[in-house]
XYZ file of C-alpha atoms in Angstrom:
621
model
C -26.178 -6.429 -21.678
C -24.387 -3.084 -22.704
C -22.573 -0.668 -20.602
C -24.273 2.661 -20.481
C -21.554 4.756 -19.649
C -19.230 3.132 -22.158
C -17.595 5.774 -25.190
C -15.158 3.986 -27.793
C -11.545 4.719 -27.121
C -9.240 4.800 -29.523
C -6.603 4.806 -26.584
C -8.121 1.679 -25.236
C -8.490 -0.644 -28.194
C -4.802 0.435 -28.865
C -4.070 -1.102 -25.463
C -6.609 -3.955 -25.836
C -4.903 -5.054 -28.970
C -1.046 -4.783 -27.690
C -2.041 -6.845 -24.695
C -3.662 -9.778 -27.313
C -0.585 -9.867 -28.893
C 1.955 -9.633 -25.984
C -0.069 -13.154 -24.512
C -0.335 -14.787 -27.334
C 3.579 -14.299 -27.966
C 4.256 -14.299 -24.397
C 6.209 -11.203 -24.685
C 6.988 -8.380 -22.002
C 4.628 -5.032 -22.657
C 5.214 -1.962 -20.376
C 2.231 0.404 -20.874
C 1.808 3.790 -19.139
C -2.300 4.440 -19.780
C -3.705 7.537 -18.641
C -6.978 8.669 -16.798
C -9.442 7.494 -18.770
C -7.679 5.080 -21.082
C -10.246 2.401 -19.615
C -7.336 0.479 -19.073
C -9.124 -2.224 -16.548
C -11.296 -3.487 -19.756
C -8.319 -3.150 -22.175
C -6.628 -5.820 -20.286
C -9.592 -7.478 -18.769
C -11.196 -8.645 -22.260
C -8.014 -9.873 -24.146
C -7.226 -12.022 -21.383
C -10.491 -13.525 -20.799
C -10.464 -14.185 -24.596
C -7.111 -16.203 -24.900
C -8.165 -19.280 -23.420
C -4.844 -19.221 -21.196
C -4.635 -18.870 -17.183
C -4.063 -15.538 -16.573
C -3.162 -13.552 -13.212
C -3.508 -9.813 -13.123
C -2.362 -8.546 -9.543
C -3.533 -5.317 -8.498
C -2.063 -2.380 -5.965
C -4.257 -2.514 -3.083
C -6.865 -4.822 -1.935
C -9.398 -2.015 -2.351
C -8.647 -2.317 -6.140
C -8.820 -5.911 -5.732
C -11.983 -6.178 -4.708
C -13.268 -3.262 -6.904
C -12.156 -5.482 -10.121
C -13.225 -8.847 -8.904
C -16.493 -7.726 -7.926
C -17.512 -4.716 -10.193
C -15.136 -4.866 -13.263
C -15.087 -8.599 -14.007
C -19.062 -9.532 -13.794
C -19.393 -6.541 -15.803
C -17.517 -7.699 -18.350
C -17.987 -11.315 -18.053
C -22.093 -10.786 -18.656
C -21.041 -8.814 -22.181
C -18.521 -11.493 -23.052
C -20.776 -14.795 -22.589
C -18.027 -17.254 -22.434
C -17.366 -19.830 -19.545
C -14.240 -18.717 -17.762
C -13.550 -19.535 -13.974
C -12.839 -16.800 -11.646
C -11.227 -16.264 -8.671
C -10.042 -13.865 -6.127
C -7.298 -14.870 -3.400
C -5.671 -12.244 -0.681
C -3.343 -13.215 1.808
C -4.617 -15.327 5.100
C -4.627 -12.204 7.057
C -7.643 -11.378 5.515
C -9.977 -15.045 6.209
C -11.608 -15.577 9.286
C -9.607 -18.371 11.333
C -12.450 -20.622 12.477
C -10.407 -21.922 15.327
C -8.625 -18.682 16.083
C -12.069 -17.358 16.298
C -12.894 -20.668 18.588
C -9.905 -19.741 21.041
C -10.879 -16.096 21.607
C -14.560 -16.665 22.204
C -13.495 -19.641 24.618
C -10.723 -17.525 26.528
C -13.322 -14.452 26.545
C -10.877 -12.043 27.848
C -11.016 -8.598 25.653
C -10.196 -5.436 27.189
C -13.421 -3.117 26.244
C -17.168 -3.623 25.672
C -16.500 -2.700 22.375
C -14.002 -5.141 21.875
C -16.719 -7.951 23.492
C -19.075 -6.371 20.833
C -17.285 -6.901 17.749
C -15.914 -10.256 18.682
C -19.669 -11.008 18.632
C -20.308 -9.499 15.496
C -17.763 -11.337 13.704
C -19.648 -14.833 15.033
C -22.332 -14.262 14.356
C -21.240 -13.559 10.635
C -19.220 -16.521 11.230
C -22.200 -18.544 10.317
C -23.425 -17.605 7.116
C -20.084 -16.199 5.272
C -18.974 -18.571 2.512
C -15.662 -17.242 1.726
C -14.476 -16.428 5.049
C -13.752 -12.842 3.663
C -13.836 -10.674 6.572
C -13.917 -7.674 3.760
C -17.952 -8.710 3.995
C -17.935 -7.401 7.451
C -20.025 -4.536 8.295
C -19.353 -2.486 12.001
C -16.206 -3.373 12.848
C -12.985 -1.129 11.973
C -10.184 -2.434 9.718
C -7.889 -1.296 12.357
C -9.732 -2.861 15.421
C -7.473 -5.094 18.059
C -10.141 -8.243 17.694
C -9.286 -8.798 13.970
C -5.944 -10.345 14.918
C -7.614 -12.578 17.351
C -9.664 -14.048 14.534
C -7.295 -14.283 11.775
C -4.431 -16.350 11.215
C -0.738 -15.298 9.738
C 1.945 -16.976 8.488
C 3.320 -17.207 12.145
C 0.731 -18.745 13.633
C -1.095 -20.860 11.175
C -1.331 -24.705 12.367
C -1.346 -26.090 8.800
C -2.828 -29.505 8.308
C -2.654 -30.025 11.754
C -4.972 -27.349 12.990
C -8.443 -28.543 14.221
C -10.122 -26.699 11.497
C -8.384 -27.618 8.744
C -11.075 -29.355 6.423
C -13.427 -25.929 7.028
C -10.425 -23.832 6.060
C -11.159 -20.699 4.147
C -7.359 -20.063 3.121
C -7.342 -23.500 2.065
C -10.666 -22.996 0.325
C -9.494 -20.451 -1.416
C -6.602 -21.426 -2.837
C -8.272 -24.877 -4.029
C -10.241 -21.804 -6.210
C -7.398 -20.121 -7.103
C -5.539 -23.032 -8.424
C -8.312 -24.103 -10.734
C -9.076 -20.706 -12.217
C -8.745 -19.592 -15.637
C -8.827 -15.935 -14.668
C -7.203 -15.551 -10.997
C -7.032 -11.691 -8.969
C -4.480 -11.070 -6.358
C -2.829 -7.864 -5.097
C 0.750 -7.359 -5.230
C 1.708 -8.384 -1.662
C 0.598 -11.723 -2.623
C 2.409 -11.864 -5.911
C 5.661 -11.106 -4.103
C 4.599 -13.744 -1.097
C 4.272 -15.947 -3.622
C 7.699 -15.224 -5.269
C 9.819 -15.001 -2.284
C 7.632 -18.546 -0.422
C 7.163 -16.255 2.408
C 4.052 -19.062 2.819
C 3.399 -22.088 2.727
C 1.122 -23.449 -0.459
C 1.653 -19.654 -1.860
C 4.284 -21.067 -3.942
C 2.333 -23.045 -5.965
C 0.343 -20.011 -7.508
C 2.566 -18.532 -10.107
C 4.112 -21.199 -12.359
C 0.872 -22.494 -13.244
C 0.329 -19.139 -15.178
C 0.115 -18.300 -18.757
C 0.449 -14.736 -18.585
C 0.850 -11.942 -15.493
C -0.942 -8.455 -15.934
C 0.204 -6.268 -13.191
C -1.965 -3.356 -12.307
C -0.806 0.041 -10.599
C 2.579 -1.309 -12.062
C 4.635 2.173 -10.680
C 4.237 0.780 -7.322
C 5.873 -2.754 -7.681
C 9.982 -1.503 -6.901
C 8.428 -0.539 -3.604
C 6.132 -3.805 -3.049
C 9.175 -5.396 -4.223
C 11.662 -4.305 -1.935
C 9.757 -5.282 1.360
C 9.321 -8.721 0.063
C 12.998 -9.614 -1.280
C 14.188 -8.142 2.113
C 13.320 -9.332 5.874
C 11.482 -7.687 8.531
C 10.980 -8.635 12.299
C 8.670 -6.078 14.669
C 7.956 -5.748 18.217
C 4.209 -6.417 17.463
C 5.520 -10.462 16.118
C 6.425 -10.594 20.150
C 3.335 -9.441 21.236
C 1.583 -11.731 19.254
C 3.139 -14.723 20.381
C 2.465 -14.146 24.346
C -0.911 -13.378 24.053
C -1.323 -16.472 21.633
C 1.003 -18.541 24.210
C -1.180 -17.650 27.319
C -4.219 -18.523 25.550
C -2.549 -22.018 24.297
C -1.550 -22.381 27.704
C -4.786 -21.761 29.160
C -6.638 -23.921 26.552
C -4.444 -26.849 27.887
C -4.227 -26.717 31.721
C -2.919 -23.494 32.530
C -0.992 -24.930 35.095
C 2.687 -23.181 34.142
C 3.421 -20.498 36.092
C 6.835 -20.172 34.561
C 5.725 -20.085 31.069
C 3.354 -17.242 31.832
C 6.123 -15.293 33.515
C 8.281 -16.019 30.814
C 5.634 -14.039 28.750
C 5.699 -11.287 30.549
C 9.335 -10.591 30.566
C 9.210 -10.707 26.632
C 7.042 -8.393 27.003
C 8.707 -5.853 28.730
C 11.822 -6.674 27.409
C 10.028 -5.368 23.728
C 8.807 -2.425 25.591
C 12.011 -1.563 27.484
C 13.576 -1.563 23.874
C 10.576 0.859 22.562
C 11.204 3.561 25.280
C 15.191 2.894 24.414
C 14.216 4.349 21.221
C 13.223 7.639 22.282
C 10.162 9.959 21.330
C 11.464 9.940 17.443
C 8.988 8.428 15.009
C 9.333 7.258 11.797
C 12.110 5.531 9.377
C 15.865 5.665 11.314
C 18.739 4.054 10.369
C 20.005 1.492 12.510
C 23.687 2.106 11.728
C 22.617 5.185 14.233
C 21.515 3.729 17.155
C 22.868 0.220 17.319
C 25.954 1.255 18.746
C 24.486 3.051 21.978
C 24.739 1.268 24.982
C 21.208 1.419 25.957
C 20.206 0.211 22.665
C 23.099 -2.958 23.146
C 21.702 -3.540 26.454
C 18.193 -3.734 25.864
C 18.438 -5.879 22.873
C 20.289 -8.397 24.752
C 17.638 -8.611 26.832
C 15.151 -9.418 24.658
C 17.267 -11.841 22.633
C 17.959 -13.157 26.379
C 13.858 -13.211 27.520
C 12.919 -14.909 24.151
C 15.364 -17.930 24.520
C 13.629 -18.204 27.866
C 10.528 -18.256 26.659
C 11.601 -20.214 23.385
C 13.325 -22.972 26.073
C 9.965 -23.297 28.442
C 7.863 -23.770 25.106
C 9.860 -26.390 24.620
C 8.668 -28.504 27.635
C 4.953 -27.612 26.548
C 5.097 -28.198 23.195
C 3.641 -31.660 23.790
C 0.719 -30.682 25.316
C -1.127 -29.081 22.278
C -0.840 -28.480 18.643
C -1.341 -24.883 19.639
C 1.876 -25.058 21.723
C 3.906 -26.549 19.798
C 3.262 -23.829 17.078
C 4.187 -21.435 19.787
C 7.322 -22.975 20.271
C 8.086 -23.380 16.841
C 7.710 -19.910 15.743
C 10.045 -18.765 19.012
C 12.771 -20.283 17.427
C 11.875 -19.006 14.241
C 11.768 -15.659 16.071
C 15.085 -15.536 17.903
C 16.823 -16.602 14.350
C 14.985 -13.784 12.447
C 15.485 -10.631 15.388
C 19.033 -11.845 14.929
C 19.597 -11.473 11.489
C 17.573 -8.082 11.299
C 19.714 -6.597 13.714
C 23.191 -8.354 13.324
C 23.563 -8.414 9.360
C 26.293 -6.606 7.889
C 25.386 -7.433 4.489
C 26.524 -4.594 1.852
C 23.506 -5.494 -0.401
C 20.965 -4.559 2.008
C 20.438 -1.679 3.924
C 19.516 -2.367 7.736
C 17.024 0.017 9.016
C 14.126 0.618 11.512
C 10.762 1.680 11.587
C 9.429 3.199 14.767
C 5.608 3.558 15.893
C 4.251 4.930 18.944
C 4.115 1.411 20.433
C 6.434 -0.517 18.446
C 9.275 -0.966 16.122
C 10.067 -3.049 12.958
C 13.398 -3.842 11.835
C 14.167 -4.081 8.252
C 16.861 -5.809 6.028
C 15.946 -3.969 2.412
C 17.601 -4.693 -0.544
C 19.583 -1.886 -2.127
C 18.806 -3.219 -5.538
C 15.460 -5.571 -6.235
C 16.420 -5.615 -10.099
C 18.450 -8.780 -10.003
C 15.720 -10.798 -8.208
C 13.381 -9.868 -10.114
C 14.734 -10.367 -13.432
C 15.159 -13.700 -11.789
C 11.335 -13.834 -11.315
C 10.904 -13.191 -14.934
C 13.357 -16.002 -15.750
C 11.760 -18.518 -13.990
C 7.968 -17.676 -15.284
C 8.361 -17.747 -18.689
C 5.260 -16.321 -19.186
C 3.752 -13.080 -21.231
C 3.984 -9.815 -18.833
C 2.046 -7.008 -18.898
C 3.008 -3.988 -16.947
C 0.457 -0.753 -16.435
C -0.191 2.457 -14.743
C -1.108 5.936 -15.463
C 2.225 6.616 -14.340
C 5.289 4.954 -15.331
C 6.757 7.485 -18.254
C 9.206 10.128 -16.890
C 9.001 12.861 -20.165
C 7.813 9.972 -22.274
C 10.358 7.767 -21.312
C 10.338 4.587 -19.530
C 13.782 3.927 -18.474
C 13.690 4.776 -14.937
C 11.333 2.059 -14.163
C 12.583 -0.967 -16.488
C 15.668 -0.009 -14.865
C 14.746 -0.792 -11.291
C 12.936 -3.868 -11.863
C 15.254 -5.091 -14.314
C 13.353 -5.221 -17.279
C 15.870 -5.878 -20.550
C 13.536 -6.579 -23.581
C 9.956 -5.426 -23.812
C 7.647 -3.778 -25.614
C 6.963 -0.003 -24.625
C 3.517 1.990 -25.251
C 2.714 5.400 -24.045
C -1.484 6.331 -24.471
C -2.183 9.638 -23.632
C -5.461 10.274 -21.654
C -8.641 10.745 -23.499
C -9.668 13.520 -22.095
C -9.482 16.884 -23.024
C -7.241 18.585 -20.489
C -6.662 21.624 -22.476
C -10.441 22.869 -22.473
C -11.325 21.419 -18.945
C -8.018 21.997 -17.093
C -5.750 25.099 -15.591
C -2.463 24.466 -14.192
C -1.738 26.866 -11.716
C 1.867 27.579 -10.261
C 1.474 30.725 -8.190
C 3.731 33.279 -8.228
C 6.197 34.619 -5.497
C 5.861 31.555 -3.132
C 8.578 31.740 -0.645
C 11.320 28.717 -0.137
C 9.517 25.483 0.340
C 11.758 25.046 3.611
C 10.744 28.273 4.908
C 8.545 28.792 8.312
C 6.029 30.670 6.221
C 5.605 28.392 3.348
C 2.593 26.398 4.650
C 0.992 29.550 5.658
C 1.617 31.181 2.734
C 0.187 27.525 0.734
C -3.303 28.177 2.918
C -3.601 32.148 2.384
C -3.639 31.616 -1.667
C -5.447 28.333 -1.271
C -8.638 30.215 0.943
C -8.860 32.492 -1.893
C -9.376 29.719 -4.405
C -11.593 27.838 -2.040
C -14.008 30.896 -1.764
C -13.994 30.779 -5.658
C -14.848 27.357 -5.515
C -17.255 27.229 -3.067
C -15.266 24.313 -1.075
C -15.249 21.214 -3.582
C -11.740 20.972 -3.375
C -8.617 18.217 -2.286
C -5.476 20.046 -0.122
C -2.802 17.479 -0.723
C 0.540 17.696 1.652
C 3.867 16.200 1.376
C 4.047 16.054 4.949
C 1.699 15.119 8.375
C 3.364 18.022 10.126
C 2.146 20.654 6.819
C -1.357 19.048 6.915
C -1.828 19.737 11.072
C -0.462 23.333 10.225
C -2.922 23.714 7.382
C -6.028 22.448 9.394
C -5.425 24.722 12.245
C -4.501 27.782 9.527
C -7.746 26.824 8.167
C -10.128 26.424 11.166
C -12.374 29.411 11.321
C -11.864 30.573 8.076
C -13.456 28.946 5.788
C -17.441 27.984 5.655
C -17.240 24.437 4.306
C -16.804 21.033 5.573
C -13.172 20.469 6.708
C -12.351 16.568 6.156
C -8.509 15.747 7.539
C -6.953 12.168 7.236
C -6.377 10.326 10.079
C -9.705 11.695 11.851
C -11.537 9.333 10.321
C -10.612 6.342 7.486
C -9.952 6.907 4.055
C -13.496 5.307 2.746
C -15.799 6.977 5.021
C -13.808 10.672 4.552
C -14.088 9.778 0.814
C -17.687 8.712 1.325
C -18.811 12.276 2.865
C -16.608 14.057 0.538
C -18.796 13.243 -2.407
C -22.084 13.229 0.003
C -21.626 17.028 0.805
C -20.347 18.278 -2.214
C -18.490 21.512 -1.279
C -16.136 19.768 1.302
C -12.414 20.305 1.671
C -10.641 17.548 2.178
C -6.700 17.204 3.591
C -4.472 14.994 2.929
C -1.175 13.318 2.278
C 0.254 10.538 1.258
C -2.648 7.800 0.812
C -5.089 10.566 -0.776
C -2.299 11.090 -4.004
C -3.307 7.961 -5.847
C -6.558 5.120 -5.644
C -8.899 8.128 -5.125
C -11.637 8.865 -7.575
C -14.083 11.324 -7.100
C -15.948 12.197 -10.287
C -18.168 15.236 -10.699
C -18.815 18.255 -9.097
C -17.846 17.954 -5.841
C -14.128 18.183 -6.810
C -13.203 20.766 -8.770
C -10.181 22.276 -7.021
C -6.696 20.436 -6.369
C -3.764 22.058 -4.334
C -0.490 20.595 -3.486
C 2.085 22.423 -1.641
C 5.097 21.014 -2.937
C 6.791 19.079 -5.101
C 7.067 15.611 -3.500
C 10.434 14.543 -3.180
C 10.914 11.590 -0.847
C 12.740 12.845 2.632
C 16.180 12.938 2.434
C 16.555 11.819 6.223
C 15.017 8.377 5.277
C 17.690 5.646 5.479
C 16.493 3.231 2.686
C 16.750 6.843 0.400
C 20.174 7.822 1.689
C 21.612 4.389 1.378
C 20.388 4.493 -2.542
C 21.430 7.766 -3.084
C 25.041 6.457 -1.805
C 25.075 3.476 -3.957
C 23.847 5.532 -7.282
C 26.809 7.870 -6.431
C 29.306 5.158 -5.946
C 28.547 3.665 -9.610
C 29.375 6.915 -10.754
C 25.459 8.124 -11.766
C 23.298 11.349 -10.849
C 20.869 9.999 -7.758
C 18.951 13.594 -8.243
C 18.444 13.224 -11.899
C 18.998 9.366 -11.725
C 16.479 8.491 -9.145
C 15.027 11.273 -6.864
C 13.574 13.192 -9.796
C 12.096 10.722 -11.841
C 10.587 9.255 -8.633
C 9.004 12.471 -7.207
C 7.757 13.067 -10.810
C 6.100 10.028 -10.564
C 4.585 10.772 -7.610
C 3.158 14.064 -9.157
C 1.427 12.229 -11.415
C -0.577 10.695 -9.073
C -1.512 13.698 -7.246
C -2.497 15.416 -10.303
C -4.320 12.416 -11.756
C -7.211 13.313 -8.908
C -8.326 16.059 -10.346
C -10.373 14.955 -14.108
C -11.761 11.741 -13.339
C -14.633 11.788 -15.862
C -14.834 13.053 -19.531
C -17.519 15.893 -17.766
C -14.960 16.935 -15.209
C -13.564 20.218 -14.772
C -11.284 22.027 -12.238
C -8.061 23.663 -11.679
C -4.794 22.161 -10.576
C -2.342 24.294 -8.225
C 0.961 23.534 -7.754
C 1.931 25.622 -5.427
C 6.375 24.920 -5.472
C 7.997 27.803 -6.957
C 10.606 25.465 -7.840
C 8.427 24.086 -10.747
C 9.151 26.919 -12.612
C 12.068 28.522 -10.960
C 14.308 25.274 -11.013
C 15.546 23.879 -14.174
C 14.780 20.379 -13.390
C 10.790 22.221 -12.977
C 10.773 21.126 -17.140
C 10.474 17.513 -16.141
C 7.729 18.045 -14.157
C 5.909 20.108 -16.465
C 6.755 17.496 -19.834
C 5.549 14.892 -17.621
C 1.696 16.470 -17.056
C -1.091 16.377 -18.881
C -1.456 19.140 -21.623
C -3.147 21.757 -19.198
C -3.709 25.667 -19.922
C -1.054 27.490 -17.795
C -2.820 30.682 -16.276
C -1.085 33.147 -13.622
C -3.612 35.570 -13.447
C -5.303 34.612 -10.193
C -8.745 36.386 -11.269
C -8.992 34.144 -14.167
C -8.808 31.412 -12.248
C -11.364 32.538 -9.468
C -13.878 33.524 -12.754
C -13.327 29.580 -14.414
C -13.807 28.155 -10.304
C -17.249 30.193 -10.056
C -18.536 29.429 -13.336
C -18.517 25.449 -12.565
């Protein structure tokens, strides 16, 4: 078999061989790759060659699947050699044959659609192999029945659960552990590190070498996993699971249902304590209001109820027991989340329109990492297409503490200069003025025309992107795709099935997007993004950097937000045939000093001002 597509790289066989040598000497590489590179096959073939067990870990479980399933068989079939394979996410995402058992039994869901799925899912229940509810077709990531049907780390019955010799968790790590080749995702990785669950500990030191893909966003991954979290949802979970325990055994304790409910409303009494404010908030803010002190008593108070009638069911069932188990577990972990006063973490919440999670994050994951490192012995390889900040990887060795490796920078292959503009309009007002989004959309329409749609409006911010659509609506003759009215895939998926679309987004649409061709040809962003400096876990860094006598700006809010930039731009040449032009629209990327970074940072575009050149290049694709 050959690849069709496939055009030799010097970039890539300069990666390809750095990665050979970094297993074989099982040294540390940090290598920044860029679009192009063909940096899944630079990695993919050296390590299938070195006849050790290798794990490469991956950003998202969309990438996951997209190397285990596309990538590998691709290059396994070139290759001919007999490696095992394997691909292992966390339990959340196997079907739960008795979880799955219990919900069909109990056959109370609150919708026909609900009912619908639920059915669905059984009656793929019977010919699935892996369990991998990924191979699901009709029902929504996001829909309530998945829960139902999946197990956690909370609720998980182990060896003792009735299905345990059908198990596809357990199936799957059997796999895992006697793979040559094994792909996870970075949640995993970290699980794994930090025993967050059980048997996930007995992944990594059986490895020969790590690759980590999408390596930029590991301090982040990081972070959530050396911390602790507790949510509102946790509390949730546990009644409904305890009512249908209880009903599966008897049903006959009225006090442990009513014990339920007053959890219950206990977490929702705290939730409407916490006002109509959504978002990240710091809990050094609002701990110290009485309402806030009152409710939370409550629920600690509600939950040792419900913790102390568990207790006198646990007998009954395996089922209850767990229950009863994990409300201990509970009462221990909402107390430390919101009773720590530990300087090296910064305590924190996160508020949804239903619920709340509180955080414990540490202010610096460098230490336990380097720890990581320590204990695997093993060769590291760390990659992106952005982890250089002006050809310099400092800024994120630094934060994962990273003391000897190997550095290589491979610029992308393709040939920005002839295929690229950068555009950074002129006389932009202040990026915090009322006006600026306006001002984004009026000089974006103008391009759009130009480009006959085909073009990706990326935002910093949800409350820019609802201004833009409704600034847009009317004016404009193309297909208006938005984020959150419909998911990622399927926008994505009618993007590149109309093909003169215009697409907003924020956050999720900067990076893991790929849309080759012509139907993107035209990238705006409105600002610069810089993280928001009303988020707690920023302002809490920021306060720490200062103290140790450092720049935070030009220490760790620049290099971060360029970064981030990367990304954005990165979604604009895809393919050695694309074309299109890049708008920045910030004025402070050329009006600030700091703008140079950016700019040194970027691939080696044309810079063009004159508006009417860039219309003419837009119409001519």
């Amino acid at each position: 078999m050959q690849l069709d597509d496939f055009v030799p790289r010097e970039q890539q066989m300069q990666m390809a061989d750095a990665v050979q040598a970094t297993i074989k000497d099982s040294a540390h590489l940090v290598v920044e790759a860029g679009t192009g590179t063909g940096k899944t096959f630079a990695y993919l073939v050296p390590a299938l060659l070195s006849g050790k067990k290798v794990i490469i870990s991956t950003g998202t479980k969309n990438l996951q699947d997209q190397l285990y399933h596309r990538d590998l068989p691709r290059v396994l079939d070139i290759l001919k050699i007999p490696v095992k394979v394997a691909l292992l996410k966390g339990r959340a995402n196997y079907l739960c044959k008795y979880r799955l058992d219990v919900s069909v039994m109990e056959g109370r869901l609150r919708s026909r659609t609900q009912a619908s799925y639920l059915q669905t899912i059984r009656q793929w229940s019977g010919r699935t192999d892996s369990g991998d509810i990924a191979e699901v077709r009709g029902v929504p990531e996001d829909a309530p029945v998945w829960p139902m049907v999946t197990s956690n780390v909370d609720n998980c019955l182990g060896a003792e659960c009735p299905s345990y010799n059908g198990c596809y968790v357990m199936e799957s790590r059997r796999k895992a552990q006697e793979a040559d080749l094994l792909v996870i995702n970075h949640h995993l990785m970290f699980a794994d590190m930090a025993l967050k669950e059980s048997g996930y500990g007995e992944l990594l030191p059986g490895a020969n070498a790590f690759i980590i893909d999408e390596a930029h966003t590991l301090p982040d991954v990081a972070s959530q996993f050396f911390g602790k979290s507790f949510s509102g949802r946790q509390l949730h979970e546990l009644c409904k699971d305890t009512r249908s325990e209880h009903l599966a055994a008897g049903g006959d304790m009225s006090d442990l249902a009513n014990a339920c409910d007053h959890v219950e409303k206990a977490v929702n009494d705290f939730r409407l304590a916490l006002g109509q404010q959504l978002g990240r908030l710091s809990w050094a803010q609002v701990k110290n209001k009485q309402t806030i002190k009152d409710v939370l008593d409550e629920m600690q108070s509600k939950l040792g109820t419900l913790s102390d009638w568990l207790e006198h069911a646990a007998v009954r069932s395996k089922g209850l027991e767990n229950c009863w188990r994990r409300s201990q577990d509970f009462s221990h972990q909402l107390n430390v989340t919101t009773r720590s006063v530990d300087e090296d973490y910064i305590q924190w919440l996160d508020v949804h329109k239903r619920s709340f999670v509180f955080h414990l994050t540490p202010l610096d994951i460098a230490p336990a990492f380097q720890a990581q490192l320590q204990t695997h012995p093993s060769a590291w390889v760390f990659t992106s297409a952005t982890l250089a900040i002006n050809n310099d990887f400092t800024h994120f060795t630094r934060r994962l503490g990273i003391d000897k490796c190997e550095t290589l920078l491979l610029d992308s292959p393709f040939d920005y200069a002839r295929n690229a503009m950068l555009v950074a309009p002129q006389n932009m007002p202040d990026p915090n003025s009322e006006q600026y989004t306006e001002t984004v959309i009026e000089y974006a329409i103008e391009l759009i025309e130009a480009s006959k749609g085909r073009a990706f409006l990326l935002f910093t911010s949800y409350k820019a992107l609802r201004l833009a659509e409704k600034l847009l609506d009317g004016r404009i003759d193309y297909p208006i795709l938005v984020q959150g009215n419909s998911p990622r895939d399927l926008l994505l998926e009618t993007f590149r099935k109309e093909g003169n679309a215009v697409l907003l987004g924020t956050s999720s649409f900067w990076e893991g997007v790929d849309v080759r061709g012509p139907a993107l040809s035209l990238v705006v962003i409105d600002k610069l993004p810089f993280a928001s400096p009303g988020d707690p876990v920023l302002q809490a860094r920021i306060d720490q950097i200062k103290k140790s006598g450092q720049n935070a700006f030009f220490d760790f809010q620049l290099p971060n937000a360029v970064i981030n930039l990367k990304q954005g731009v990165g979604r604009l040449i895809r393919d050695v045939s694309d074309k299109g032009v890049m708008v920045i629209c910030d004025p402070r990327l050329t009006g600030k000093s700091y703008g140079k970074v950016f700019l040194k940072s970027l691939p080696p575009m044309r810079r063009v001002i004159d508006v009417n050149i860039v219309k003419s290049f837009l119409e001519q694709l």
